Amino acid sequence: MNLPDPALVVLVGPSGSGKSTWAGARYRRDEIVSSDALRGVVGSGPHDLDATGDAFDLLERVVAARTGRGLTTVVDTLGTDQVRRRAWLARAREVGLPAVLVVMDTPDAECRRRNAARDRPVPAPVLAGQLTRHRALVPELGLEGWDVVHTVTAEETSAEPPKASREPAVERRTSQGLKVVLQVSRFPWGEDPLAWLTGVARAADQAGFAGLSLMDHLIQIPQVDRAWASIPEPWVTLGAVAGLGTELELGTLVTPVTFRAPGITAKAAATLDVLTGGRAFVGVGAGWWEREHAAYGLDFPPPRERLDALERGIETMKALWAAGTKPHDGARVSLPETTCYPRPVGTLPVIVGGTGPRTLRVAATLGDAANVPSARPALDGYVETLRRRSESVRVTVLDLPTIGTDREDAWARVERLRGRTAAAAYAERTHAGTVADQRDRWGGLADLGVDTVFLGVADLDGADDVERLAGLLA
Ligand code: GDP
Ligand code: MG
């Protein structure tokens, strides 16, 4: 392509057709006069539509002044306004500059895709209008009298695809192909909660865990600790972990749908996703512990209603995270619009926790993954049920082993942790053994098709204990 230079160059194309990218790759910054950029100069930013009038006043003055000096001027606007286009053409004639029209010929679907991927997409109906107007306009442009009409095809724009703003995250998996996420359920953090949390998260990252998950409970559950033990609000806590800049995936296991309106969970998770560069996940469940609901003034309806709410909750979250802002009219939920910004970076996985037949069905049909206990042979049955309904739903397990440095140490831990349970029963239930024993057992889980192990250890007191587990991740 050899366009005259100096020249007055006028761009025509809908949002996302690549006008600014094309101009930016070929002209100096000062040669480009852009209505979006000027909205940012005289208004609050490039999208400040209230500033359009002032921005165009300024744009016309810049065009007049630059062309008056015979300087190359590239006009970066939608270019659809015929009156303005004709005036620019007349101006070029007046000052004796070649008049060049650059017409973007990017497929509609590509414009839509790029627009949707933008931080602030143009609303879908607005873009649709631009696309229609552009198509109608193209045949007329050749008749307007421009010295050069240059069409930029998709090939030409694709020749220099902009670099992805983020490298795709590399998934951390063990040699057995398992993803291992550290499940933190106890918070013996003493006087300095943030220091403790920082230590645990950094150690988990260092050890090679793929992620870190938190329980979502309002009162510490009896299976883990006393009711007066600290159990922090997980989304706030994960926000603090996000600030550490680790490579860990972060999320809850699991958030009861009864705690927060699902739209609010969608918002929290989307926020966490952008803060972590796309490494958030949401565990969801129907909730099971009446006491914490009563204590916090929350309704705790019967199971059937909670499962209904779980289905509606997943549908709501997925609708809000989807591209664009269009109304959602789904099987269970209707929303007049789905304006949820920031949008998640990528697909935000929903992991459905629970083992009831209906919960498994919800996981397989509405979720991305199911979370069930790791104990066999019950696990084999859950996997079979899930696979009957879905080929793709990921199977994740909650694994709560007792892990010792050797047989002796494992047994000492059993003795310390077993409470009133008989030692042999506790050892069996918690698969008491060494790191090597756990790896052997996990091999069986991998063979069964388990994708992710959420690993919780009852005696995780701090960062040192996380380091002790590193051998599991080799
Ligand atoms: P404009 O609205 O017409 O000014 O479009 P932009 O130049 O701002 O481009 C819109 C989006 O599409 C931006 O995110 C660009 O990075 C992207 N884009 C522009 N040109 C290309 C291209 O040739 N290939 C690809 N893959 N993306 C592009
Ligand atoms: Mg632009």
Short mmCIF file of C-alpha atoms in Angstrom, two decimals, residues 145-441:
data_model
loop_
_atom_site.label_atom_id
_atom_site.label_comp_id
_atom_site.label_asym_id
_atom_site.label_seq_id
_atom_site.Cartn_x
_atom_site.Cartn_y
_atom_site.Cartn_z
CA GLY A 145 -14.75 12.36 -5.21
CA TRP A 146 -11.87 11.28 -2.95
CA ASP A 147 -8.46 11.08 -4.60
CA VAL A 148 -7.85 7.68 -3.09
CA VAL A 149 -10.32 5.28 -1.53
CA HIS A 150 -8.30 2.63 0.26
CA THR A 151 -10.07 -0.43 1.65
CA VAL A 152 -8.49 -2.14 4.61
CA THR A 153 -9.41 -5.81 4.53
CA ALA A 154 -9.38 -8.09 7.52
CA GLU A 155 -6.21 -9.72 6.13
CA GLU A 156 -4.42 -6.44 6.19
CA THR A 157 -5.41 -5.68 9.76
CA SER A 158 -4.67 -9.22 10.87
CA ALA A 159 -1.17 -8.92 9.48
CA GLU A 160 -0.19 -7.19 12.68
CA PRO A 161 -2.37 -8.72 15.34
CA PRO A 162 -2.00 -6.82 18.58
CA LYS A 163 -0.20 -8.73 21.29
CA ALA A 164 -2.43 -10.41 23.84
CA SER A 165 -2.43 -8.24 26.92
CA ARG A 166 -1.90 -11.28 29.11
CA GLU A 167 -0.08 -14.53 28.64
CA PRO A 168 -2.49 -17.45 29.11
CA ALA A 169 -1.93 -18.84 32.58
CA VAL A 170 0.02 -22.07 32.62
CA GLU A 171 -1.89 -24.63 34.62
CA ARG A 172 -0.03 -26.26 37.45
CA ARG A 173 -0.48 -30.01 37.49
CA THR A 174 1.30 -32.90 39.13
CA SER A 175 3.00 -35.64 37.11
CA GLN A 176 -0.21 -37.62 37.63
CA GLY A 177 -2.07 -34.85 35.83
CA LEU A 178 -3.87 -33.60 38.92
CA LYS A 179 -4.42 -30.03 39.85
CA VAL A 180 -3.95 -29.63 43.62
CA VAL A 181 -5.58 -26.73 45.42
CA LEU A 182 -4.85 -26.01 49.07
CA GLN A 183 -8.10 -25.81 51.02
CA VAL A 184 -7.67 -23.60 54.07
CA SER A 185 -10.35 -24.15 56.69
CA ARG A 186 -8.70 -23.08 59.93
CA PHE A 187 -7.17 -19.73 60.69
CA PRO A 188 -4.93 -19.99 63.76
CA TRP A 189 -3.43 -16.66 62.82
CA GLY A 190 -2.69 -15.22 66.25
CA GLU A 191 -2.03 -11.51 66.49
CA ASP A 192 -1.29 -10.83 62.84
CA PRO A 193 -3.92 -12.31 60.48
CA LEU A 194 -2.48 -10.73 57.36
CA ALA A 195 1.04 -11.95 58.08
CA TRP A 196 -0.26 -15.48 58.66
CA LEU A 197 -2.33 -15.42 55.50
CA THR A 198 0.56 -14.01 53.49
CA GLY A 199 2.86 -16.74 54.80
CA VAL A 200 0.43 -19.54 53.94
CA ALA A 201 -0.37 -18.20 50.47
CA ARG A 202 3.26 -17.56 49.56
CA ALA A 203 4.27 -21.01 50.82
CA ALA A 204 1.46 -22.61 48.79
CA ASP A 205 2.58 -20.74 45.69
CA GLN A 206 6.20 -21.71 46.29
CA ALA A 207 5.33 -25.34 46.94
CA GLY A 208 3.60 -25.52 43.57
CA PHE A 209 -0.05 -25.67 44.58
CA ALA A 210 -2.32 -24.71 41.70
CA GLY A 211 -4.56 -22.66 43.90
CA LEU A 212 -5.92 -21.77 47.28
CA SER A 213 -9.54 -22.14 48.34
CA LEU A 214 -11.41 -20.98 51.39
CA MET A 215 -14.49 -22.32 53.12
CA ASP A 216 -17.45 -19.99 53.17
CA HIS A 217 -18.99 -20.25 56.62
CA LEU A 218 -20.24 -17.66 59.06
CA ILE A 219 -19.38 -19.70 62.14
CA GLN A 220 -16.51 -22.17 62.22
CA ILE A 221 -17.98 -25.61 61.62
CA PRO A 222 -17.73 -28.29 64.32
CA GLN A 223 -15.92 -30.68 61.94
CA VAL A 224 -12.97 -28.27 61.91
CA ASP A 225 -12.71 -26.27 65.11
CA ARG A 226 -14.57 -24.53 67.93
CA ALA A 227 -17.35 -22.06 67.16
CA TRP A 228 -15.27 -19.16 68.50
CA ALA A 229 -12.32 -19.88 66.21
CA SER A 230 -11.84 -17.23 63.50
CA ILE A 231 -13.51 -17.94 60.18
CA PRO A 232 -13.05 -14.91 57.93
CA GLU A 233 -15.35 -13.76 55.13
CA PRO A 234 -13.76 -15.50 52.14
CA TRP A 235 -14.18 -12.95 49.33
CA VAL A 236 -12.58 -10.19 51.39
CA THR A 237 -9.83 -12.59 52.42
CA LEU A 238 -9.21 -13.75 48.86
CA GLY A 239 -8.95 -10.10 47.86
CA ALA A 240 -6.07 -9.75 50.30
CA VAL A 241 -4.43 -12.88 48.85
CA ALA A 242 -4.93 -11.51 45.33
CA GLY A 243 -2.85 -8.52 46.41
CA LEU A 244 0.17 -10.77 46.95
CA GLY A 245 0.59 -11.35 43.24
CA THR A 246 1.06 -15.14 43.42
CA GLU A 247 0.24 -17.51 40.55
CA LEU A 248 -2.45 -19.21 42.64
CA GLU A 249 -6.00 -19.72 41.45
CA LEU A 250 -8.32 -18.37 44.13
CA GLY A 251 -11.88 -19.15 45.08
CA THR A 252 -14.32 -20.56 47.60
CA LEU A 253 -15.20 -24.16 48.39
CA VAL A 254 -18.05 -23.65 48.67
CA THR A 255 -20.24 -20.56 48.85
CA PRO A 256 -23.77 -21.40 50.04
CA VAL A 257 -26.28 -19.84 47.67
CA THR A 258 -28.28 -18.90 50.76
CA PHE A 259 -25.67 -16.38 51.98
CA ARG A 260 -25.69 -13.72 49.29
CA ALA A 261 -27.84 -12.87 46.34
CA PRO A 262 -26.10 -14.70 43.45
CA GLY A 263 -25.63 -11.45 41.55
CA ILE A 264 -23.51 -10.20 44.42
CA THR A 265 -21.42 -13.37 44.36
CA ALA A 266 -21.07 -12.94 40.58
CA LYS A 267 -19.79 -9.42 41.17
CA ALA A 268 -17.33 -10.49 43.88
CA ALA A 269 -16.01 -13.35 41.76
CA ALA A 270 -15.67 -11.21 38.62
CA THR A 271 -13.76 -8.65 40.65
CA LEU A 272 -11.47 -11.32 42.04
CA ASP A 273 -10.99 -12.67 38.53
CA VAL A 274 -9.69 -9.37 37.19
CA LEU A 275 -7.56 -8.80 40.28
CA THR A 276 -5.89 -12.18 39.72
CA GLY A 277 -5.59 -11.94 35.94
CA GLY A 278 -8.24 -14.60 35.39
CA ARG A 279 -7.50 -17.09 38.12
CA ALA A 280 -10.72 -16.99 40.15
CA PHE A 281 -13.24 -19.78 40.60
CA VAL A 282 -16.51 -20.05 42.50
CA GLY A 283 -17.56 -23.04 44.49
CA VAL A 284 -21.30 -23.05 45.13
CA GLY A 285 -23.60 -25.24 47.12
CA ALA A 286 -27.08 -25.35 48.56
CA GLY A 287 -25.90 -24.66 52.12
CA TRP A 288 -26.45 -27.16 54.90
CA TRP A 289 -25.87 -25.66 58.33
CA GLU A 290 -28.99 -24.15 59.77
CA ARG A 291 -27.27 -22.65 62.81
CA GLU A 292 -25.16 -20.15 60.92
CA HIS A 293 -28.18 -18.98 58.93
CA ALA A 294 -30.25 -18.42 62.06
CA ALA A 295 -27.41 -16.58 63.78
CA TYR A 296 -26.91 -14.18 60.88
CA GLY A 297 -30.57 -13.57 60.17
CA LEU A 298 -30.62 -15.54 56.92
CA ASP A 299 -33.46 -17.67 55.63
CA PHE A 300 -32.82 -21.39 55.51
CA PRO A 301 -35.60 -22.88 53.40
CA PRO A 302 -36.10 -26.62 52.91
CA PRO A 303 -33.66 -28.52 50.65
CA ARG A 304 -35.83 -28.44 47.57
CA GLU A 305 -36.06 -24.65 47.64
CA ARG A 306 -32.36 -24.32 48.32
CA LEU A 307 -31.62 -26.48 45.29
CA ASP A 308 -34.00 -24.37 43.22
CA ALA A 309 -32.06 -21.34 44.43
CA LEU A 310 -28.79 -23.04 43.51
CA GLU A 311 -29.99 -23.55 39.95
CA ARG A 312 -31.22 -19.97 39.69
CA GLY A 313 -27.98 -18.73 41.26
CA ILE A 314 -25.74 -20.45 38.71
CA GLU A 315 -27.89 -19.24 35.84
CA THR A 316 -27.77 -15.68 37.21
CA MET A 317 -24.00 -15.67 37.62
CA LYS A 318 -23.36 -17.08 34.16
CA ALA A 319 -25.76 -14.58 32.60
CA LEU A 320 -24.05 -11.66 34.30
CA TRP A 321 -20.59 -12.87 33.24
CA ALA A 322 -21.56 -13.42 29.61
CA ALA A 323 -20.43 -11.02 26.90
CA GLY A 324 -22.39 -7.84 26.44
CA THR A 325 -25.26 -6.42 28.46
CA LYS A 326 -28.24 -7.94 26.72
CA PRO A 327 -31.38 -8.93 28.64
CA HIS A 328 -31.38 -12.48 29.95
CA ASP A 329 -34.50 -14.54 29.54
CA GLY A 330 -33.51 -18.01 30.65
CA ALA A 331 -35.09 -21.20 31.86
CA ARG A 332 -35.35 -20.00 35.46
CA VAL A 333 -34.24 -16.39 35.57
CA SER A 334 -35.14 -13.21 33.70
CA LEU A 335 -32.97 -10.10 33.97
CA PRO A 336 -33.72 -6.85 32.13
CA GLU A 337 -29.99 -6.37 31.41
CA THR A 338 -26.74 -8.10 32.30
CA THR A 339 -24.43 -5.19 32.91
CA CYS A 340 -21.62 -6.62 35.05
CA TYR A 341 -18.33 -4.82 34.75
CA PRO A 342 -15.56 -5.64 35.24
CA ARG A 343 -16.21 -8.66 33.11
CA PRO A 344 -14.30 -11.80 34.12
CA VAL A 345 -11.04 -12.21 32.19
CA GLY A 346 -12.05 -15.59 30.82
CA THR A 347 -14.46 -18.33 31.72
CA LEU A 348 -15.01 -18.19 35.45
CA PRO A 349 -15.51 -21.81 36.54
CA VAL A 350 -18.43 -22.71 38.77
CA ILE A 351 -17.75 -25.73 40.96
CA VAL A 352 -20.87 -27.26 42.44
CA GLY A 353 -20.30 -28.94 45.80
CA GLY A 354 -22.42 -31.79 47.13
CA THR A 355 -23.32 -35.42 46.55
CA GLY A 356 -27.12 -35.56 46.45
CA PRO A 357 -28.57 -36.82 43.16
CA ARG A 358 -30.05 -33.45 42.28
CA THR A 359 -26.86 -31.60 43.22
CA LEU A 360 -24.87 -33.87 40.93
CA ARG A 361 -27.38 -33.21 38.17
CA VAL A 362 -27.01 -29.46 38.70
CA ALA A 363 -23.23 -29.80 38.60
CA ALA A 364 -23.32 -31.79 35.38
CA THR A 365 -25.86 -29.62 33.59
CA LEU A 366 -25.24 -26.09 34.86
CA GLY A 367 -21.78 -26.14 36.42
CA ASP A 368 -18.27 -26.48 35.06
CA ALA A 369 -17.17 -28.89 37.76
CA ALA A 370 -18.48 -30.97 40.63
CA ASN A 371 -16.87 -31.26 44.04
CA VAL A 372 -17.41 -34.46 46.01
CA PRO A 373 -15.57 -36.26 48.83
CA SER A 374 -12.55 -38.29 47.73
CA ALA A 375 -13.44 -41.45 49.68
CA ARG A 376 -13.94 -44.56 47.63
CA PRO A 377 -15.95 -46.44 46.61
CA ALA A 378 -18.62 -43.72 46.97
CA LEU A 379 -16.55 -41.49 44.69
CA ASP A 380 -16.69 -44.05 41.88
CA GLY A 381 -20.48 -43.88 42.01
CA TYR A 382 -20.52 -40.08 41.88
CA VAL A 383 -18.18 -40.07 38.90
CA GLU A 384 -20.41 -42.55 37.10
CA THR A 385 -23.51 -40.44 37.80
CA LEU A 386 -21.79 -37.27 36.60
CA ARG A 387 -20.46 -38.91 33.43
CA ARG A 388 -23.91 -40.23 32.56
CA ARG A 389 -25.06 -36.62 32.33
CA SER A 390 -21.99 -34.85 31.00
CA GLU A 391 -18.77 -35.78 29.25
CA SER A 392 -17.13 -32.50 30.08
CA VAL A 393 -17.99 -31.68 33.68
CA ARG A 394 -14.76 -31.74 35.66
CA VAL A 395 -14.62 -33.94 38.74
CA THR A 396 -12.96 -32.35 41.74
CA VAL A 397 -12.62 -33.95 45.14
CA LEU A 398 -12.23 -32.73 48.67
CA ASP A 399 -9.43 -34.76 50.17
CA LEU A 400 -8.74 -34.54 53.90
CA PRO A 401 -5.77 -36.78 54.69
CA THR A 402 -3.47 -37.02 57.68
CA ILE A 403 0.03 -36.68 56.30
CA GLY A 404 3.17 -37.49 58.26
CA THR A 405 6.84 -37.29 57.37
CA ASP A 406 7.03 -41.04 58.07
CA ARG A 407 4.79 -43.75 59.48
CA GLU A 408 5.70 -42.78 63.03
CA ASP A 409 4.88 -39.11 62.47
CA ALA A 410 1.61 -39.95 60.69
CA TRP A 411 0.51 -42.04 63.64
CA ALA A 412 1.45 -39.31 66.13
CA ARG A 413 -0.74 -36.90 64.16
CA VAL A 414 -3.65 -39.33 64.18
CA GLU A 415 -3.33 -39.60 67.93
CA ARG A 416 -3.31 -35.79 68.27
CA LEU A 417 -6.20 -35.14 65.91
CA ARG A 418 -8.59 -38.02 66.44
CA GLY A 419 -10.59 -36.49 69.29
CA ARG A 420 -13.05 -39.15 70.44
CA THR A 421 -12.83 -41.18 67.28
CA ALA A 422 -10.98 -44.50 67.63
CA ALA A 423 -7.44 -44.20 66.26
CA ALA A 424 -7.82 -46.97 63.69
CA ALA A 425 -11.07 -45.50 62.36
CA TYR A 426 -9.61 -41.99 62.18
CA ALA A 427 -6.48 -43.28 60.43
CA GLU A 428 -8.59 -45.09 57.87
CA ARG A 429 -11.01 -42.23 57.28
CA THR A 430 -8.16 -39.73 56.82
CA HIS A 431 -5.90 -42.04 54.81
CA ALA A 432 -3.15 -41.54 57.40
CA GLY A 433 0.24 -42.06 55.84
CA THR A 434 3.26 -40.50 54.26
CA VAL A 435 3.49 -38.22 51.25
CA ALA A 436 4.31 -41.29 49.13
CA ASP A 437 1.16 -43.04 50.40
CA GLN A 438 -0.97 -40.09 49.38
CA ARG A 439 0.65 -39.97 45.94
CA ASP A 440 -0.16 -43.66 45.44
CA ARG A 441 -3.76 -43.04 46.39
#
